[in-house]
mmCIF file of C-alpha atoms and ligand atoms in Angstrom:
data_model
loop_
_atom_site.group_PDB
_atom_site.id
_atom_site.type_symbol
_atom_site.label_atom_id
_atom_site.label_comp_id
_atom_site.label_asym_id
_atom_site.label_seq_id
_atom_site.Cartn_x
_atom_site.Cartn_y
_atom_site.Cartn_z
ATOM 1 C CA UNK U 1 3.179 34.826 10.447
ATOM 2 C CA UNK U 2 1.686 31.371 9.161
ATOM 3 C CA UNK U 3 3.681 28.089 9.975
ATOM 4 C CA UNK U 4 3.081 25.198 7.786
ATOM 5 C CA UNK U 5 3.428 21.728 8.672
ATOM 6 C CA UNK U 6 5.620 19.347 6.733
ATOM 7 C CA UNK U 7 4.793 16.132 5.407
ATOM 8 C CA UNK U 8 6.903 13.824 3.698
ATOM 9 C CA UNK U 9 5.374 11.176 1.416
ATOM 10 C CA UNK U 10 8.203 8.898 0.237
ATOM 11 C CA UNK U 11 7.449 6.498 -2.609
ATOM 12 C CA UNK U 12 9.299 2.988 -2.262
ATOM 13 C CA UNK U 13 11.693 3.181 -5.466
ATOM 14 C CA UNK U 14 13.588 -0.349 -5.367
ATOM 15 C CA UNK U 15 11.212 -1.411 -8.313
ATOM 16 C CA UNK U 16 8.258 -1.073 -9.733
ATOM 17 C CA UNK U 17 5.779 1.791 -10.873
ATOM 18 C CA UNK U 18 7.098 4.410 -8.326
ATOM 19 C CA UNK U 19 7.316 7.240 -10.459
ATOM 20 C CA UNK U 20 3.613 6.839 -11.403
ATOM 21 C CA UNK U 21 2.544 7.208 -7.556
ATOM 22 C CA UNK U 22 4.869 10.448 -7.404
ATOM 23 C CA UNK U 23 2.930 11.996 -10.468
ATOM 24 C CA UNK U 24 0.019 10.988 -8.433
ATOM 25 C CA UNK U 25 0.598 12.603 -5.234
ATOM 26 C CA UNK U 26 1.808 15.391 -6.700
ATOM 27 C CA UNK U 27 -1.162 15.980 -9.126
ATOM 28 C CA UNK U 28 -3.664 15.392 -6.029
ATOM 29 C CA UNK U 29 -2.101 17.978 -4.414
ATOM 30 C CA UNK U 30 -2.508 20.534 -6.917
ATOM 31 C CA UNK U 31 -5.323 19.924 -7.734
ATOM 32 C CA UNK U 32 -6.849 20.457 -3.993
ATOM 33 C CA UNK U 33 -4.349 23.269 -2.711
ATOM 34 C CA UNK U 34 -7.351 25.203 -1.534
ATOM 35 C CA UNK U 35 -7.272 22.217 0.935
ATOM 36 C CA UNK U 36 -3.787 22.390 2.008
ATOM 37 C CA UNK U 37 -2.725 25.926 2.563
ATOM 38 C CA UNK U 38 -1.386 25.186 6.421
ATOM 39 C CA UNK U 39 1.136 22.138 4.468
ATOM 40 C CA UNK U 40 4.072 21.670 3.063
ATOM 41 C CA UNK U 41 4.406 18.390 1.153
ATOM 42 C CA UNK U 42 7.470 16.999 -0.446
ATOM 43 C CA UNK U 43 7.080 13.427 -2.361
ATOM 44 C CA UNK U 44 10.397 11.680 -2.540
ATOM 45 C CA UNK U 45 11.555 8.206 -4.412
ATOM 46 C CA UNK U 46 12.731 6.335 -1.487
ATOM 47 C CA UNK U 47 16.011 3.912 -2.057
ATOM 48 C CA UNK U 48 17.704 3.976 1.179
ATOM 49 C CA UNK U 49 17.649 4.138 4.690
ATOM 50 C CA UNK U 50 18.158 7.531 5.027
ATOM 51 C CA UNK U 51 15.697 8.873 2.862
ATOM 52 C CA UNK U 52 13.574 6.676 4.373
ATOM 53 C CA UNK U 53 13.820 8.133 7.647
ATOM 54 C CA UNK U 54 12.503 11.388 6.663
ATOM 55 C CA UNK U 55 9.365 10.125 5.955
ATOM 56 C CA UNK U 56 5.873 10.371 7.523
ATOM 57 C CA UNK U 57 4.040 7.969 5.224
ATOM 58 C CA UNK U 58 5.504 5.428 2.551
ATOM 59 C CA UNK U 59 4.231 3.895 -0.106
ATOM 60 C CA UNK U 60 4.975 0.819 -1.845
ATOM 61 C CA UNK U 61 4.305 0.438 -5.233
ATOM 62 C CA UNK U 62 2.879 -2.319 -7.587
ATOM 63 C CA UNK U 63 5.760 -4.458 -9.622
ATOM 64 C CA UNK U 64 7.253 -7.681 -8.250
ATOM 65 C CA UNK U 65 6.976 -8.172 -4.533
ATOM 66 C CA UNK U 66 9.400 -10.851 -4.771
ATOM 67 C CA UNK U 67 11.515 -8.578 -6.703
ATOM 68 C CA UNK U 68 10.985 -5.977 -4.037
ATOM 69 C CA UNK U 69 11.985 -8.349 -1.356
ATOM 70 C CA UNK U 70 15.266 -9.545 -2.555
ATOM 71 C CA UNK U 71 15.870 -6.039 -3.290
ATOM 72 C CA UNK U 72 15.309 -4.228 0.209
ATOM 73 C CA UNK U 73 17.550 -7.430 1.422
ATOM 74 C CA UNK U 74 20.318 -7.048 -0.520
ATOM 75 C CA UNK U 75 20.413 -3.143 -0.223
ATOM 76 C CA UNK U 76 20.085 -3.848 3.482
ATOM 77 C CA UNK U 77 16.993 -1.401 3.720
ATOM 78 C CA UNK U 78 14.727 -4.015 4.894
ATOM 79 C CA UNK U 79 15.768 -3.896 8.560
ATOM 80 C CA UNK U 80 14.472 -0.275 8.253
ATOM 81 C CA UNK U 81 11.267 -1.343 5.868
ATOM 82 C CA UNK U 82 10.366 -3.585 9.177
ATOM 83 C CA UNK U 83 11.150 -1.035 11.406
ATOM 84 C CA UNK U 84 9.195 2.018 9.831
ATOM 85 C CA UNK U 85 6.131 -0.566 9.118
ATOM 86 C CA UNK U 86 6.064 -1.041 12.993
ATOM 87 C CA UNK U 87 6.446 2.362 13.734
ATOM 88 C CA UNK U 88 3.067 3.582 15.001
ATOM 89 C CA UNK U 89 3.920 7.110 14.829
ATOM 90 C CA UNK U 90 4.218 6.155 10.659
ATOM 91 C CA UNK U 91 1.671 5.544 7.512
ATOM 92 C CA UNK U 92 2.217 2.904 4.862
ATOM 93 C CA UNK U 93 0.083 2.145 1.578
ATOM 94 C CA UNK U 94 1.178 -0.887 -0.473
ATOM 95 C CA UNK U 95 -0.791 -1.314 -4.158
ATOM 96 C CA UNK U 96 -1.027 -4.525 -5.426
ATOM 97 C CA UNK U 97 2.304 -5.950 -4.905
ATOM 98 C CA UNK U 98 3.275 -3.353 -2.441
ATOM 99 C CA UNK U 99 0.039 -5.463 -1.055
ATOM 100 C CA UNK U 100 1.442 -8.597 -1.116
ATOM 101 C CA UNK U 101 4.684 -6.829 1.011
ATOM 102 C CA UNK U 102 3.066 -5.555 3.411
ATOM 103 C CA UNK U 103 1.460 -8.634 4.534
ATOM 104 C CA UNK U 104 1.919 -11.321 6.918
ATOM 105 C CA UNK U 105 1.797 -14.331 5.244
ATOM 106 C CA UNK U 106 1.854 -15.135 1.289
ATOM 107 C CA UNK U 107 -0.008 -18.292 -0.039
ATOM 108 C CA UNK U 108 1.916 -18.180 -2.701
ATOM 109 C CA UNK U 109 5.663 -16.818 -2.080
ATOM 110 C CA UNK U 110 8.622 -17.675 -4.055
ATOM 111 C CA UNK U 111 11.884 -19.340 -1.937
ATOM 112 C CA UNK U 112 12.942 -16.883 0.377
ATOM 113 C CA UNK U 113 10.434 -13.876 -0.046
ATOM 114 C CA UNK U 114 9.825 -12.090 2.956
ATOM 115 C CA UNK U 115 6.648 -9.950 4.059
ATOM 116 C CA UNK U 116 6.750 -7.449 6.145
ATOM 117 C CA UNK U 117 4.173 -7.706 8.539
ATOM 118 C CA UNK U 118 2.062 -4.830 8.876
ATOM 119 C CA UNK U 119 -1.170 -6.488 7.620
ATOM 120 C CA UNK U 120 -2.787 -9.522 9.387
ATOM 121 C CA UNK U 121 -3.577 -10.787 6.541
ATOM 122 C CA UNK U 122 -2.203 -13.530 3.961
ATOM 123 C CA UNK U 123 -2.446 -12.500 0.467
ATOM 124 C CA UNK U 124 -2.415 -15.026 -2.758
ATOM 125 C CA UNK U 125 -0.038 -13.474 -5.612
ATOM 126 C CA UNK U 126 -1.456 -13.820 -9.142
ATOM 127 C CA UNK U 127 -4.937 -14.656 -7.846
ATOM 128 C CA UNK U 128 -6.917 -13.524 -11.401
ATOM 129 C CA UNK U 129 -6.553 -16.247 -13.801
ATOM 130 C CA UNK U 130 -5.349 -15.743 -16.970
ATOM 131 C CA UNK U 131 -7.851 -14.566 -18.704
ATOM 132 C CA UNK U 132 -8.325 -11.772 -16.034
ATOM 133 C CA UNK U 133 -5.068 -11.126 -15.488
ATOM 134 C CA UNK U 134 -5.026 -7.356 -16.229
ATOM 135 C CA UNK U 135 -8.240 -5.692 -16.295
ATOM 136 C CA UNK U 136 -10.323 -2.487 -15.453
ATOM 137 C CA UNK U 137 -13.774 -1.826 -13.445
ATOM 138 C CA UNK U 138 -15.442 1.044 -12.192
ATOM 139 C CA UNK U 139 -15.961 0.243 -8.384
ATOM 140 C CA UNK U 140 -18.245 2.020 -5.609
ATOM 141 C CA UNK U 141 -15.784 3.169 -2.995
ATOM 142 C CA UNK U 142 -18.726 5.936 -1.372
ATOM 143 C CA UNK U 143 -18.598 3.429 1.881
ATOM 144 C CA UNK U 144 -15.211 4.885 2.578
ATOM 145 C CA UNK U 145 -14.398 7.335 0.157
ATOM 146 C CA UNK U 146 -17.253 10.470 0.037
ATOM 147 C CA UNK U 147 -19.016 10.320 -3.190
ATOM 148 C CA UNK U 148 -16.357 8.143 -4.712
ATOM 149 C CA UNK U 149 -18.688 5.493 -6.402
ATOM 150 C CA UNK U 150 -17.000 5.309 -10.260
ATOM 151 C CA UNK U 151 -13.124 4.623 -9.487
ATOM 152 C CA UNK U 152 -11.540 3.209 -12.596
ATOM 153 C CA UNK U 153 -9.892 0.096 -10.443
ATOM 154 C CA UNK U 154 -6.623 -1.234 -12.339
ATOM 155 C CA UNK U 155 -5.596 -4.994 -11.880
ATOM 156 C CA UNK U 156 -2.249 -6.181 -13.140
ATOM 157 C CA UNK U 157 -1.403 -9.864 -12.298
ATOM 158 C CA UNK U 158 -3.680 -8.757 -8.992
ATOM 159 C CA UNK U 159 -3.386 -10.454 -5.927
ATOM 160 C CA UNK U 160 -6.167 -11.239 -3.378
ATOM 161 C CA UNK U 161 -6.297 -11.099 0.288
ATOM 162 C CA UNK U 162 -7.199 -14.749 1.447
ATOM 163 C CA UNK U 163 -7.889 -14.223 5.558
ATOM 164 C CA UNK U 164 -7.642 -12.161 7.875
ATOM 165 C CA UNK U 165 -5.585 -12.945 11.170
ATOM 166 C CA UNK U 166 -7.281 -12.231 15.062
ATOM 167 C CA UNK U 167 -5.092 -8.976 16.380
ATOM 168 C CA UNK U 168 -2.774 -10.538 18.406
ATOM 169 C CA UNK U 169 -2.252 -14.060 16.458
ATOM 170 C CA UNK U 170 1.285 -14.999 17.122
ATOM 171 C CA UNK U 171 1.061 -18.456 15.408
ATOM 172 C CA UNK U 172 1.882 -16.815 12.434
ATOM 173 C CA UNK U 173 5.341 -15.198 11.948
ATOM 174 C CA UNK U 174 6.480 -13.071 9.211
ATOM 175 C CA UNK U 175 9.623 -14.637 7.850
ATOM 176 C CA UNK U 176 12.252 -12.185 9.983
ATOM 177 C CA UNK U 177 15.682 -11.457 8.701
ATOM 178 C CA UNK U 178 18.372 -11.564 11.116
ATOM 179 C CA UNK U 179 18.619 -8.209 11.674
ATOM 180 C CA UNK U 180 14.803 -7.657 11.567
ATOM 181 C CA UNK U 181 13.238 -6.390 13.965
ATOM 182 C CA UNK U 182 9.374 -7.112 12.768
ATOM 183 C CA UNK U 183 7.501 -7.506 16.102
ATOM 184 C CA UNK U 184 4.000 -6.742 13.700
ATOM 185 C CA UNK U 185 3.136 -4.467 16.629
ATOM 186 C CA UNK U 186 -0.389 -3.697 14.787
ATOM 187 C CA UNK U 187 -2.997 -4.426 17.020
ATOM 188 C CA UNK U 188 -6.040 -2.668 15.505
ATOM 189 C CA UNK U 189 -8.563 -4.535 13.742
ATOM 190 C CA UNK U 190 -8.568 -5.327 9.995
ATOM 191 C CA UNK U 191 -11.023 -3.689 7.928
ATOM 192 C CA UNK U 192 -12.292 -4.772 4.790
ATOM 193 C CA UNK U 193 -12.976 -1.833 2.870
ATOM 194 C CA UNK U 194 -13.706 -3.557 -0.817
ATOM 195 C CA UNK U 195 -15.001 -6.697 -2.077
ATOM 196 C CA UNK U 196 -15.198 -7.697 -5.527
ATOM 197 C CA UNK U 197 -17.890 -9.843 -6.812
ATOM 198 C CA UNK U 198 -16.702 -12.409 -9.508
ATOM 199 C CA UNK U 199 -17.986 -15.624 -10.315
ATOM 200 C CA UNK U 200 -20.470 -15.720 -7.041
ATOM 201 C CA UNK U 201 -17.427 -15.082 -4.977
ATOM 202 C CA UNK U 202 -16.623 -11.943 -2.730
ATOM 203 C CA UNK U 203 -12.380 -11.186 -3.482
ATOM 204 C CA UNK U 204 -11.318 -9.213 -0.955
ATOM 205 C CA UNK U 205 -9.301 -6.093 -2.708
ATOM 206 C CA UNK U 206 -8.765 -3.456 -0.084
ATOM 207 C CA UNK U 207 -8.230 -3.714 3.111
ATOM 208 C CA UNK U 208 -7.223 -1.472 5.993
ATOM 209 C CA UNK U 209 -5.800 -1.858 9.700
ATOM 210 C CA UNK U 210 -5.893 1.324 11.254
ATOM 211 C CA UNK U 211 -2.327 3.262 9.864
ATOM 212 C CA UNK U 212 -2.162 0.892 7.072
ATOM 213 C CA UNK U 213 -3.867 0.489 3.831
ATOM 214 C CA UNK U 214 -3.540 -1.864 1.301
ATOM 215 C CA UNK U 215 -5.162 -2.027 -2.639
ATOM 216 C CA UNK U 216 -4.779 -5.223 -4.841
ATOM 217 C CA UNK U 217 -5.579 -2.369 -7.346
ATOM 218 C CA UNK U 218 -3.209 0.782 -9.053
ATOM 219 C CA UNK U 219 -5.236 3.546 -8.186
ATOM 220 C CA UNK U 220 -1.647 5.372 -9.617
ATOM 221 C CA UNK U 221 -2.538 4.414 -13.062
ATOM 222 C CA UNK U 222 -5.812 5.047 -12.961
ATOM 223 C CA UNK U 223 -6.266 8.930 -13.967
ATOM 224 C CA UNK U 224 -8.314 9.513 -11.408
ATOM 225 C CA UNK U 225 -6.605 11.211 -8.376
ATOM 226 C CA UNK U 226 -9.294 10.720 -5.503
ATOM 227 C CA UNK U 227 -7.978 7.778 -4.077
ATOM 228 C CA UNK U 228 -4.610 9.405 -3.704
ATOM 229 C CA UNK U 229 -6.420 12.689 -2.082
ATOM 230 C CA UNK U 230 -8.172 10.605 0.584
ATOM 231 C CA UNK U 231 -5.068 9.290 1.272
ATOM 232 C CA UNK U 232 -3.387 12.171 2.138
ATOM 233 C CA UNK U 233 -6.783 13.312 4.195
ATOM 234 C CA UNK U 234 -7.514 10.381 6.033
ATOM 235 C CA UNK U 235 -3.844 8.904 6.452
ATOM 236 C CA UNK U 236 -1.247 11.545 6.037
ATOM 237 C CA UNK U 237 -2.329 14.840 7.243
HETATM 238 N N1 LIG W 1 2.026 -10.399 -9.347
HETATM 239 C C1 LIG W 1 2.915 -9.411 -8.800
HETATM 240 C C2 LIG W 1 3.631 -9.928 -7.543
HETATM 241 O O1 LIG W 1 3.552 -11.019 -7.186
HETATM 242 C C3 LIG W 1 2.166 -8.137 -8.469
HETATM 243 C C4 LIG W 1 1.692 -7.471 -9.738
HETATM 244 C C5 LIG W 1 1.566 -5.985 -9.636
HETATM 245 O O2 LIG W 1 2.063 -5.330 -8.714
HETATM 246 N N2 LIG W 1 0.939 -5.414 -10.634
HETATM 247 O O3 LIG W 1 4.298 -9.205 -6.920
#
């Protein structure tokens, strides 16, 4: 008898285009079952603590990040956001402003908007002027994607990432709830994955520290399911 393994993606559901990274997941998996026979995968919205805790990897969606904030607070998941972002054993993906969420500072943030941590990085919301502020481009991800070099990259209201912390850098501390627990325990080194060229400058729009990703694009609206696939590859399974 064959035993599969289990793996539970859950999709961050507070706000925000979660249903779109569901259809995602779900697609990418069908689409490559050859690929998965020894899984099981269930992809779940994800709205409280419990479901939460069921999950391997989480993802957290583009939509408002301040939105997203004052809504993990007042639900009281955020205590658990913290917790399962600092959770080594765990995988986390934030697009655009699931981005801005997971980071550790924001340039930008509105009164009260916390980060979470997981990403030495500090992110600027809205960085795309207005003219750019929703726009698509076909961008070479082959460096860390195989053969990937033609991704239809979605922007909405993007943000950027504007540095990147040392490993360690304890001068900078994500804005902790009281009953937070964020100790950012993520000690690998940022990688920059993707930098877009515009107006002679290099925007940095994906970046990755070891467990966790982060995309300033929607590769969930994108009708392309490759970037979802190498998620579950590289990060999931
Ligand atoms: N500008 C939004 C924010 O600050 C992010 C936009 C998006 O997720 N498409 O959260």
């Amino acid at each position: 008898m064959t035993t599969t393994k289990k793996k539970v993606i859950g999709v961050l559901a507070l706000q925000g285009a979660f249903i779109e990274h569901i259809e995602y997941f779900n697609k990418a998996i069908q689409l490559n079952s050859d690929n998965y026979l020894s899984y099981t995968f269930t992809i779940i919205p994800i709205k409280t603590k419990e479901e939460l805790q069921q999950c391997d990897a989480l993802v957290i969606p583009g939509g408002e990040s301040s939105s997203m904030s004052y809504i993990a607070e007042r639900t009281n998941l955020l205590p658990h956001l913290y917790a399962f972002v600092a959770d080594e054993n765990k995988t986390v993906w934030g697009t655009c402003a699931g981005l801005i969420f997971l980071s550790k500072q924001i340039q930008n943030g509105l009164e009260n908007q916390k980060c979470l941590g997981g990403l030495s990085i500090e992110t600027n919301r809205n960085a795309f002027g207005r003219q750019l502020d929703s726009f698509v481009t076909n961008l070479d991800f082959s460096k860390f994607i195989p053969n990937c070099n033609n991704f239809p990259a979605v922007f909405i209201r993007a943000p950027v990432v504007t540095k990147i912390f040392a490993e360690n850098d304890s001068s900078v501390l994500t804005k902790i709830p009281k009953s937070g627990n964020n100790t950012s325990t993520n000690t690998e080194k940022v990688q920059v994955l993707y930098q877009l060229e515009l107006d002679k400058n290099d925007l940095i729009v994906a970046v990755r520290q070891g467990r966790i990703l982060g995309t300033s694009f929607h590769p969930e609206l994108a009708d392309d399911y490759r970037f979802h696939q190498w998620f579950i590859d590289e990060f999931v399974i």
